[in-house]
Amino acid sequence: MDQGTVRTHEDMDAAATARHARFGRLPEPVRAEDMVEERPALAPDPARNAYDPDEWLVRYCL
């Protein structure tokens, strides 16, 4: 084997220790309050409800 590819037991232990330090425990649980985003509602748009049901009579029937 090539000398660069031979791994010693100490190298494997060091890698296992580093892995365990990074991934060895679960992350802290997230509270339900932290998963909800509250934003104020937008102001109502007056043009959205400005439909006049009689306008089509004036436009198309006269």
PDB file of C-alpha atoms in Angstrom:
ATOM      1  CA  MET A   1       0.000   0.000   0.000  1.00  0.00           C
ATOM      2  CA  ASP A   2       0.967   3.584  -0.470  1.00  0.00           C
ATOM      3  CA  GLN A   3       2.207   5.229   2.745  1.00  0.00           C
ATOM      4  CA  GLY A   4      -0.245   8.121   2.328  1.00  0.00           C
ATOM      5  CA  THR A   5      -3.266   5.828   2.454  1.00  0.00           C
ATOM      6  CA  VAL A   6      -2.318   3.814   5.532  1.00  0.00           C
ATOM      7  CA  ARG A   7      -4.309   4.908   8.547  1.00  0.00           C
ATOM      8  CA  THR A   8      -3.194   4.159  12.030  1.00  0.00           C
ATOM      9  CA  HIS A   9      -5.416   3.345  14.965  1.00  0.00           C
ATOM     10  CA  GLU A  10      -4.617   6.760  16.498  1.00  0.00           C
ATOM     11  CA  ASP A  11      -5.773   8.542  13.322  1.00  0.00           C
ATOM     12  CA  MET A  12      -9.042   6.635  13.385  1.00  0.00           C
ATOM     13  CA  ASP A  13      -9.524   7.409  17.086  1.00  0.00           C
ATOM     14  CA  ALA A  14      -8.864  11.107  16.456  1.00  0.00           C
ATOM     15  CA  ALA A  15     -11.382  11.106  13.597  1.00  0.00           C
ATOM     16  CA  ALA A  16     -13.937   9.285  15.744  1.00  0.00           C
ATOM     17  CA  THR A  17     -13.402  11.770  18.575  1.00  0.00           C
ATOM     18  CA  ALA A  18     -13.843  14.726  16.208  1.00  0.00           C
ATOM     19  CA  ARG A  19     -17.001  13.143  14.763  1.00  0.00           C
ATOM     20  CA  HIS A  20     -18.401  12.506  18.199  1.00  0.00           C
ATOM     21  CA  ALA A  21     -17.663  16.089  19.286  1.00  0.00           C
ATOM     22  CA  ARG A  22     -19.557  17.413  16.263  1.00  0.00           C
ATOM     23  CA  PHE A  23     -22.385  14.884  15.855  1.00  0.00           C
ATOM     24  CA  GLY A  24     -22.401  13.067  19.188  1.00  0.00           C
ATOM     25  CA  ARG A  25     -25.614  14.565  20.576  1.00  0.00           C
ATOM     26  CA  LEU A  26     -28.930  15.772  19.298  1.00  0.00           C
ATOM     27  CA  PRO A  27     -29.526  19.498  18.826  1.00  0.00           C
ATOM     28  CA  GLU A  28     -31.499  21.367  21.427  1.00  0.00           C
ATOM     29  CA  PRO A  29     -35.270  21.069  20.919  1.00  0.00           C
ATOM     30  CA  VAL A  30     -37.027  24.029  19.339  1.00  0.00           C
ATOM     31  CA  ARG A  31     -39.907  25.499  21.304  1.00  0.00           C
ATOM     32  CA  ALA A  32     -43.267  25.852  19.557  1.00  0.00           C
ATOM     33  CA  GLU A  33     -43.237  29.602  20.274  1.00  0.00           C
ATOM     34  CA  ASP A  34     -40.013  29.925  18.294  1.00  0.00           C
ATOM     35  CA  MET A  35     -41.511  28.231  15.222  1.00  0.00           C
ATOM     36  CA  VAL A  36     -44.308  30.776  14.758  1.00  0.00           C
ATOM     37  CA  GLU A  37     -43.779  34.093  13.073  1.00  0.00           C
ATOM     38  CA  GLU A  38     -46.265  36.814  13.863  1.00  0.00           C
ATOM     39  CA  ARG A  39     -46.634  39.760  11.550  1.00  0.00           C
ATOM     40  CA  PRO A  40     -49.322  42.430  11.551  1.00  0.00           C
ATOM     41  CA  ALA A  41     -52.000  42.093   8.889  1.00  0.00           C
ATOM     42  CA  LEU A  42     -51.891  44.473   5.975  1.00  0.00           C
ATOM     43  CA  ALA A  43     -54.294  47.391   5.871  1.00  0.00           C
ATOM     44  CA  PRO A  44     -57.362  46.650   3.724  1.00  0.00           C
ATOM     45  CA  ASP A  45     -57.085  47.784   0.114  1.00  0.00           C
ATOM     46  CA  PRO A  46     -60.028  50.081  -0.685  1.00  0.00           C
ATOM     47  CA  ALA A  47     -59.709  49.400  -4.434  1.00  0.00           C
ATOM     48  CA  ARG A  48     -60.230  45.689  -3.837  1.00  0.00           C
ATOM     49  CA  ASN A  49     -63.794  46.150  -2.630  1.00  0.00           C
ATOM     50  CA  ALA A  50     -64.677  49.080  -4.891  1.00  0.00           C
ATOM     51  CA  TYR A  51     -66.752  46.928  -7.287  1.00  0.00           C
ATOM     52  CA  ASP A  52     -70.060  48.495  -8.142  1.00  0.00           C
ATOM     53  CA  PRO A  53     -72.543  45.823  -9.240  1.00  0.00           C
ATOM     54  CA  ASP A  54     -74.529  48.367 -11.236  1.00  0.00           C
ATOM     55  CA  GLU A  55     -71.538  49.652 -13.204  1.00  0.00           C
ATOM     56  CA  TRP A  56     -71.786  46.892 -15.803  1.00  0.00           C
ATOM     57  CA  LEU A  57     -75.336  48.059 -16.574  1.00  0.00           C
ATOM     58  CA  VAL A  58     -74.066  51.512 -17.396  1.00  0.00           C
ATOM     59  CA  ARG A  59     -71.121  50.217 -19.431  1.00  0.00           C
ATOM     60  CA  TYR A  60     -72.740  47.500 -21.453  1.00  0.00           C
ATOM     61  CA  CYS A  61     -76.464  48.190 -21.531  1.00  0.00           C
ATOM     62  CA  LEU A  62     -76.639  51.894 -22.289  1.00  0.00           C
TER      63      LEU A  62
END
